[in-house]
Coordinates of C-alpha atoms in Angstrom, one line a residue:
M80 CA -20.5 44.4 4.1
D81 CA -23.3 46.1 6.1
V82 CA -24.5 43.7 8.7
W83 CA -28.1 44.2 7.6
T84 CA -27.4 43.1 4.0
E85 CA -25.9 39.8 5.1
R86 CA -27.5 36.4 4.3
H87 CA -27.8 33.6 6.7
L88 CA -25.9 31.1 4.4
S89 CA -22.2 31.6 4.0
Q90 CA -22.0 30.7 0.5
Q91 CA -22.9 33.4 -2.0
D92 CA -23.8 32.6 -5.6
N93 CA -22.1 35.6 -7.1
R94 CA -23.2 35.6 -10.8
P95 CA -20.9 37.3 -13.3
G96 CA -22.2 40.6 -14.5
D97 CA -24.9 40.8 -11.9
H98 CA -25.1 44.4 -10.7
R99 CA -28.3 44.3 -8.8
S100 CA -28.5 45.4 -5.3
C101 CA -29.1 42.8 -2.6
Y102 CA -32.6 44.0 -2.2
Q103 CA -33.4 43.7 -6.0
R104 CA -32.2 40.1 -5.7
D105 CA -34.5 39.6 -2.8
K106 CA -37.4 40.8 -4.7
A107 CA -36.6 38.5 -7.7
R108 CA -36.4 35.5 -5.3
I109 CA -39.9 36.4 -4.0
L110 CA -41.4 37.0 -7.3
H111 CA -40.2 33.9 -8.8
S112 CA -41.0 31.6 -5.9
A113 CA -43.8 28.9 -6.0
A114 CA -45.2 30.4 -2.7
F115 CA -45.8 33.8 -4.4
R116 CA -47.5 32.2 -7.4
R117 CA -49.8 30.3 -5.1
L118 CA -51.2 33.6 -3.9
Q119 CA -53.1 33.9 -7.2
A120 CA -55.4 31.1 -6.0
K121 CA -55.7 31.9 -2.4
T122 CA -58.7 33.9 -1.0
Q123 CA -58.2 37.5 0.1
I124 CA -61.8 38.3 1.4
M125 CA -64.1 37.2 -1.4
S126 CA -63.7 33.4 -2.3
V127 CA -61.6 32.6 -5.3
G128 CA -63.5 31.6 -8.3
Q129 CA -66.8 33.3 -7.4
N130 CA -66.0 36.3 -9.6
D131 CA -63.1 37.2 -11.7
F132 CA -63.2 40.8 -10.5
Y133 CA -62.3 39.9 -6.9
R134 CA -58.9 40.6 -5.5
T135 CA -56.8 37.7 -4.6
R136 CA -53.9 37.3 -2.1
L137 CA -51.6 38.0 -5.0
T138 CA -53.4 41.1 -6.5
H139 CA -53.7 42.5 -2.9
S140 CA -49.9 42.0 -2.4
L141 CA -49.1 43.8 -5.7
E142 CA -51.3 46.7 -4.6
A143 CA -49.6 46.8 -1.2
A144 CA -46.3 47.0 -2.8
Q145 CA -47.3 50.1 -4.8
I146 CA -48.8 51.7 -1.7
G147 CA -45.6 50.9 0.3
T148 CA -43.3 52.7 -2.1
A149 CA -45.5 55.7 -2.1
L150 CA -45.4 55.8 1.7
V151 CA -41.6 55.7 1.6
A152 CA -41.6 58.6 -0.9
Q153 CA -43.8 60.6 1.4
L154 CA -41.6 59.9 4.5
R155 CA -38.5 60.9 2.4
N156 CA -40.1 64.3 1.7
K157 CA -41.3 64.9 5.2
T158 CA -37.8 65.1 6.8
T159 CA -34.6 67.0 6.3
D160 CA -32.8 64.7 8.9
V161 CA -30.0 63.0 7.1
Q162 CA -30.0 60.0 9.4
L163 CA -33.8 59.5 8.8
Q164 CA -33.3 59.8 5.1
Q165 CA -30.5 57.2 5.1
I166 CA -32.4 54.5 7.1
L167 CA -35.4 54.6 4.9
P168 CA -35.8 51.4 2.8
D169 CA -35.3 51.6 -1.0
D170 CA -38.1 50.7 -3.3
A171 CA -36.8 47.2 -4.0
L172 CA -36.7 46.4 -0.2
M173 CA -40.2 47.8 0.4
E174 CA -41.6 46.0 -2.5
S175 CA -40.0 42.7 -1.3
L176 CA -41.7 43.1 2.0
C177 CA -45.1 43.9 0.7
L178 CA -45.0 41.1 -2.0
A179 CA -43.9 38.6 0.6
H180 CA -46.1 39.6 3.6
D181 CA -48.9 37.2 2.9
L182 CA -46.9 34.2 1.7
G183 CA -47.8 32.3 4.9
H184 CA -51.5 32.6 4.7
P185 CA -53.2 29.2 4.2
P186 CA -56.1 28.4 1.9
F187 CA -59.5 29.9 2.7
G188 CA -58.2 33.0 4.4
H189 CA -58.4 33.5 8.1
G190 CA -60.8 30.6 8.4
G191 CA -58.1 28.4 7.3
E192 CA -55.6 30.1 9.7
T193 CA -57.9 29.4 12.6
A194 CA -58.6 25.8 11.6
L195 CA -54.8 25.0 11.3
N196 CA -54.1 26.7 14.6
H197 CA -56.9 24.6 16.4
K198 CA -55.2 21.5 15.0
M199 CA -51.8 22.7 16.0
L200 CA -52.6 24.0 19.5
N201 CA -50.6 21.3 21.2
Y202 CA -47.7 21.4 18.7
G203 CA -46.7 25.1 18.7
G204 CA -49.8 26.7 17.0
F205 CA -50.1 28.1 13.5
E206 CA -50.1 31.8 12.5
G207 CA -49.9 33.4 9.1
N208 CA -47.1 35.8 9.8
G209 CA -45.0 33.1 11.5
Q210 CA -45.5 30.9 8.5
T211 CA -44.3 33.6 6.1
F212 CA -41.1 33.8 8.1
R213 CA -40.8 30.0 7.9
I214 CA -41.4 29.9 4.2
V215 CA -38.8 32.6 3.3
G216 CA -36.3 31.3 5.9
K217 CA -36.6 27.5 5.5
L218 CA -39.3 26.1 3.2
E219 CA -39.1 27.7 -0.2
P220 CA -36.6 25.4 -2.2
Y221 CA -34.3 28.3 -3.5
T222 CA -31.7 26.7 -1.3
E223 CA -31.4 23.2 0.3
S224 CA -32.3 24.3 3.8
G225 CA -32.3 28.1 4.1
G226 CA -35.5 29.0 2.1
M227 CA -35.0 32.0 -0.1
D228 CA -31.9 33.1 2.1
L229 CA -33.1 36.7 2.1
C230 CA -31.0 39.6 3.5
R231 CA -31.2 40.1 7.3
R232 CA -32.9 43.4 6.9
T233 CA -35.6 41.9 4.6
L234 CA -36.3 39.3 7.3
L235 CA -36.4 41.9 10.0
G236 CA -39.0 43.8 7.9
L237 CA -41.2 40.8 7.7
L238 CA -41.2 40.4 11.4
K239 CA -44.6 42.1 12.3
Y240 CA -44.3 40.2 15.6
P241 CA -40.7 39.7 16.4
V242 CA -41.2 37.3 19.3
L243 CA -41.5 33.5 19.8
Q244 CA -44.6 31.5 20.4
P245 CA -45.1 30.8 24.1
M246 CA -44.6 27.3 25.3
S247 CA -48.3 26.9 26.1
A248 CA -51.5 28.7 25.1
L249 CA -53.2 31.0 27.6
P250 CA -56.5 29.7 29.1
G251 CA -59.4 30.2 26.9
Q252 CA -57.2 31.3 23.9
H253 CA -58.4 30.2 20.5
K254 CA -57.1 32.7 18.1
P255 CA -53.6 32.2 16.7
T256 CA -50.8 33.9 18.7
K257 CA -49.1 36.3 16.5
A258 CA -45.5 35.1 17.0
I259 CA -42.6 33.1 15.4
Y260 CA -42.6 29.3 15.9
L261 CA -40.3 27.8 18.4
E262 CA -38.9 25.6 15.7
D263 CA -37.6 28.9 14.0
R264 CA -35.9 30.3 17.0
A265 CA -32.4 30.0 15.5
L266 CA -33.3 32.1 12.5
L267 CA -35.0 34.7 14.6
D268 CA -31.9 35.0 16.8
W269 CA -29.7 35.3 13.7
V270 CA -31.9 38.2 12.4
L271 CA -31.6 40.1 15.7
V272 CA -27.9 39.5 16.3
P273 CA -27.0 43.3 15.4
L274 CA -29.2 44.6 18.2
E275 CA -27.6 45.5 21.5
V276 CA -28.8 43.4 24.5
D277 CA -30.9 46.3 25.8
D278 CA -32.3 47.1 22.4
R279 CA -33.4 43.5 21.9
K280 CA -35.1 43.2 25.2
E281 CA -37.1 46.4 24.6
F282 CA -37.9 45.5 21.0
Q283 CA -39.3 42.1 22.1
Q284 CA -41.6 43.2 24.8
V285 CA -45.0 41.4 25.0
Q286 CA -48.3 42.6 26.3
V287 CA -51.1 40.3 27.4
E288 CA -54.7 41.4 26.9
Q289 CA -58.1 39.6 26.5
N290 CA -56.6 36.1 26.6
S291 CA -53.9 36.8 24.0
R292 CA -50.2 37.8 23.7
K293 CA -49.0 40.3 21.3
S294 CA -45.7 42.0 20.7
R295 CA -45.5 45.7 21.2
F296 CA -42.9 46.8 18.6
K297 CA -41.8 46.3 15.1
S298 CA -39.1 47.7 12.9
L299 CA -39.4 50.9 10.6
D300 CA -39.7 48.7 7.5
A301 CA -42.4 46.5 9.1
S302 CA -44.4 49.5 10.1
I303 CA -44.5 50.9 6.7
M304 CA -45.3 47.5 5.2
E305 CA -48.2 47.1 7.7
L306 CA -49.6 50.5 6.8
A307 CA -49.5 49.6 3.2
D308 CA -51.2 46.3 3.9
D309 CA -53.9 48.0 6.1
I310 CA -54.6 50.7 3.3
A311 CA -54.8 48.2 0.6
Y312 CA -57.3 46.1 2.7
G313 CA -59.3 49.0 3.9
V314 CA -59.8 50.9 0.6
H315 CA -59.3 48.3 -2.3
D316 CA -61.2 45.5 -0.7
L317 CA -63.9 47.9 0.0
E318 CA -64.0 48.6 -3.8
D319 CA -64.6 44.8 -4.4
A320 CA -67.5 44.9 -2.0
V321 CA -69.1 48.0 -3.6
V322 CA -68.8 46.7 -7.2
T323 CA -70.3 43.3 -6.4
G324 CA -73.2 44.7 -4.4
T325 CA -72.1 43.2 -1.1
V326 CA -72.4 46.6 0.6
T327 CA -74.8 49.5 -0.1
A328 CA -74.7 53.3 0.2
D329 CA -77.2 53.2 3.1
Q330 CA -74.9 50.8 5.1
W331 CA -72.1 53.3 4.5
Q332 CA -74.2 56.2 5.7
Q333 CA -75.3 54.2 8.8
R334 CA -71.7 53.5 9.6
L335 CA -70.8 57.1 9.4
A336 CA -73.6 58.0 11.7
E337 CA -72.4 55.5 14.3
T338 CA -68.8 56.7 14.3
S339 CA -67.4 59.7 16.2
L340 CA -65.7 61.9 13.6
E341 CA -64.5 65.5 13.2
A342 CA -67.0 67.6 11.1
T343 CA -64.3 67.9 8.3
D344 CA -63.6 64.2 8.2
R345 CA -67.3 63.3 8.2
R346 CA -67.9 65.6 5.3
F347 CA -64.8 64.0 3.5
L348 CA -66.1 60.5 3.9
E349 CA -69.6 61.5 3.0
L350 CA -68.4 63.0 -0.3
A351 CA -66.2 60.0 -0.9
G352 CA -69.1 57.6 -0.2
H353 CA -71.4 59.6 -2.6
H354 CA -68.9 59.0 -5.5
L355 CA -67.9 55.5 -4.3
F356 CA -71.6 54.1 -4.8
R357 CA -72.1 55.7 -8.2
P358 CA -72.6 53.4 -11.1
E359 CA -69.9 55.0 -13.3
H360 CA -66.6 53.1 -12.8
Y361 CA -64.5 56.2 -13.4
I362 CA -66.1 58.1 -10.7
R363 CA -65.8 55.2 -8.3
K364 CA -62.0 55.0 -9.1
T365 CA -61.7 58.6 -8.4
A366 CA -63.3 58.1 -5.0
I367 CA -60.9 55.2 -4.2
G368 CA -57.8 57.3 -5.3
T369 CA -59.0 60.2 -3.1
L370 CA -59.2 57.8 0.0
V371 CA -55.8 56.2 -0.6
N372 CA -54.2 59.6 -1.2
R373 CA -55.6 61.1 2.0
L374 CA -54.1 58.1 3.9
I375 CA -50.7 58.0 2.1
T376 CA -50.0 61.6 2.2
S377 CA -50.7 61.9 5.9
I378 CA -48.0 59.5 6.9
E379 CA -45.6 60.6 9.7
W380 CA -42.5 59.6 11.4
S381 CA -42.8 58.3 15.0
E382 CA -40.3 57.2 17.7
P383 CA -41.7 54.3 19.7
L384 CA -38.3 53.3 21.2
P385 CA -36.5 56.6 21.8
Q386 CA -33.8 54.9 23.9
A387 CA -32.8 52.4 21.2
Q388 CA -29.4 52.5 19.8
E389 CA -30.4 50.9 16.4
P390 CA -32.5 53.4 14.3
L391 CA -34.3 50.6 12.4
I392 CA -36.1 49.9 15.6
R393 CA -36.1 53.3 17.1
Y394 CA -38.2 54.8 14.4
N395 CA -41.5 53.8 12.9
A396 CA -44.1 55.3 10.5
C397 CA -47.6 56.0 11.6
L398 CA -50.8 57.9 10.7
P399 CA -52.0 60.9 12.7
E400 CA -55.1 60.4 14.7
P401 CA -57.7 61.6 12.1
E402 CA -56.3 59.3 9.5
Q403 CA -56.1 56.4 11.9
R404 CA -59.8 56.8 12.7
I405 CA -60.6 56.9 8.9
L406 CA -58.7 53.7 8.3
Q407 CA -60.2 52.1 11.3
L408 CA -63.6 53.0 9.9
L409 CA -62.9 51.5 6.6
K410 CA -61.5 48.3 8.1
G411 CA -64.4 48.0 10.6
F412 CA -67.0 48.6 7.7
I413 CA -65.4 45.8 5.7
Y414 CA -65.3 43.5 8.8
Q415 CA -69.0 44.2 9.8
H416 CA -70.6 44.0 6.3
V417 CA -68.3 41.8 4.2
I418 CA -66.4 39.4 6.5
L419 CA -69.4 38.8 8.6
H420 CA -71.8 38.5 5.7
P421 CA -73.5 35.2 6.0
E422 CA -72.5 34.1 2.5
L423 CA -68.7 34.6 3.4
Q424 CA -69.1 33.0 6.7
Q425 CA -70.6 29.9 5.0
N426 CA -67.6 29.8 2.7
E427 CA -65.3 30.3 5.7
F428 CA -67.1 27.3 7.5
R429 CA -66.6 25.2 4.5
G430 CA -62.9 26.0 4.2
Q431 CA -62.4 25.3 7.9
R432 CA -64.0 21.9 7.5
I433 CA -61.8 21.1 4.5
V434 CA -58.6 22.1 6.4
Q435 CA -59.4 20.3 9.5
S436 CA -60.4 17.1 7.6
L437 CA -57.1 17.2 5.5
F438 CA -55.0 17.6 8.7
D439 CA -56.8 14.6 10.4
A440 CA -56.1 12.4 7.4
F441 CA -52.4 13.3 6.8
A442 CA -51.6 13.3 10.6
A443 CA -53.2 9.9 11.0
E444 CA -51.4 8.1 8.1
P445 CA -48.4 10.5 7.0
T446 CA -46.3 7.8 5.5
R447 CA -49.2 6.6 3.4
L448 CA -50.8 9.8 2.2
L449 CA -48.3 12.6 2.2
P450 CA -46.4 13.2 -1.0
A451 CA -42.9 11.6 -1.1
N452 CA -40.9 14.8 -0.5
T453 CA -43.2 15.9 2.3
Q454 CA -42.8 12.4 3.8
Q455 CA -39.1 12.9 3.9
R456 CA -39.6 16.3 5.8
W457 CA -42.1 14.6 8.2
R458 CA -39.6 11.9 9.0
L459 CA -36.9 14.5 9.7
L460 CA -39.1 16.6 11.8
S461 CA -40.6 13.6 13.6
E462 CA -37.1 12.8 14.8
Q463 CA -37.2 16.3 16.5
G464 CA -40.6 15.6 18.0
S465 CA -42.6 17.9 15.6
G466 CA -43.9 15.8 12.8
Q467 CA -47.2 17.6 12.9
R468 CA -45.4 20.7 11.6
A469 CA -44.6 19.0 8.4
V470 CA -48.3 18.1 8.0
C471 CA -49.2 21.8 8.9
D472 CA -46.6 23.2 6.3
Y473 CA -48.0 21.1 3.5
I474 CA -51.6 22.1 4.1
A475 CA -50.7 25.8 4.6
G476 CA -49.0 25.8 1.2
M477 CA -52.1 24.6 -0.6
T478 CA -54.3 26.9 -2.8
D479 CA -58.1 26.9 -2.1
E480 CA -58.8 24.8 -5.2
Y481 CA -56.0 22.3 -4.6
A482 CA -57.3 21.7 -1.0
S483 CA -60.9 21.3 -2.3
R484 CA -59.5 18.7 -4.9
M485 CA -57.6 16.9 -2.2
M486 CA -60.7 16.8 0.0
Q487 CA -62.6 15.1 -2.9
R488 CA -59.7 12.7 -3.5
L489 CA -59.4 11.6 0.2
Y490 CA -63.0 11.6 1.4
G491 CA -64.9 11.3 -2.0
V492 CA -66.9 14.4 -1.2
M493 CA -66.5 18.1 -2.4
L494 CA -67.5 20.4 0.4

């Protein structure tokens, strides 16, 4: 067996007549998980329930999966190198990564993430990607204690930040540190077992900038998944904002005027914007498709760790400089005119208050207020000195609506 297709648990449930590949089985485990179903009721950008057109975490993940497989196809067509062809992920693996990449996000989007991290600062912090790794590796009840028990390569692909949380936060640090929790060190070590000592040392390099720590490298699969995520966010979430009137054509033109672009790229985006803000839906869809196609078809191979022996970390996928600027423009436009919009910030503030209040209640009286099965996990983790992690896991798994109802049940108010 290939070391990258191994699973952490020794026992294998070999079902008679099951001829699926290991990655097809991983995809099935993700699709049928409770954590995946909950994404349908978790905020992407626009709040769940405000409009049935808005994308949720679930529809975003489905779109990212489609983009991810398209990126793989482009990479396959852009090389004649047999080794590079062989290390590309198959469609089932790439779909698995894109479908699972947001499983760890808590209710109320990044506002909920910030609120949980604030409450967990003295207990190892909270971060959505680290929580995803924890869900697939420990929490999802597909197995008794091994989560979904996914293949090693699938877990490697989910490691956008393949390093451990620091023992303490940097002075003045408030944003979540993008890393794996210290409690999950053993699973991270198992995933990285195939790497040579020097490869692992290089792969886990960390850079410190602006009161934050961030890992420098990721695997080939993770780099493709991250690009698919960014394209889905930058382009498709822009569509939500246009259709609902959150952004205007004038704002788009102003953004283009403020950004340094090559003349051909500026004309491309001006034309895309002209069609994007037309009232006819089919014209808007053509503009969205044109933007996505420009980004997908430009993808290139890169070699961030040329000295590495393991090709899965030696190579990455990337966008050329012009397409990087276009994607950053799209993401920046969404951030400035959608995420920072007062209505969305008000909803985010409300979500943060709910998450913080729920944490205070459950952490104060866990044996009284937590569900029976969560109480059992709380007792087990408390013996290891990390009972707050059980409270954090419980709240992080809530949907927006469930958290709101729980707030009303505990405090008698609906924020």
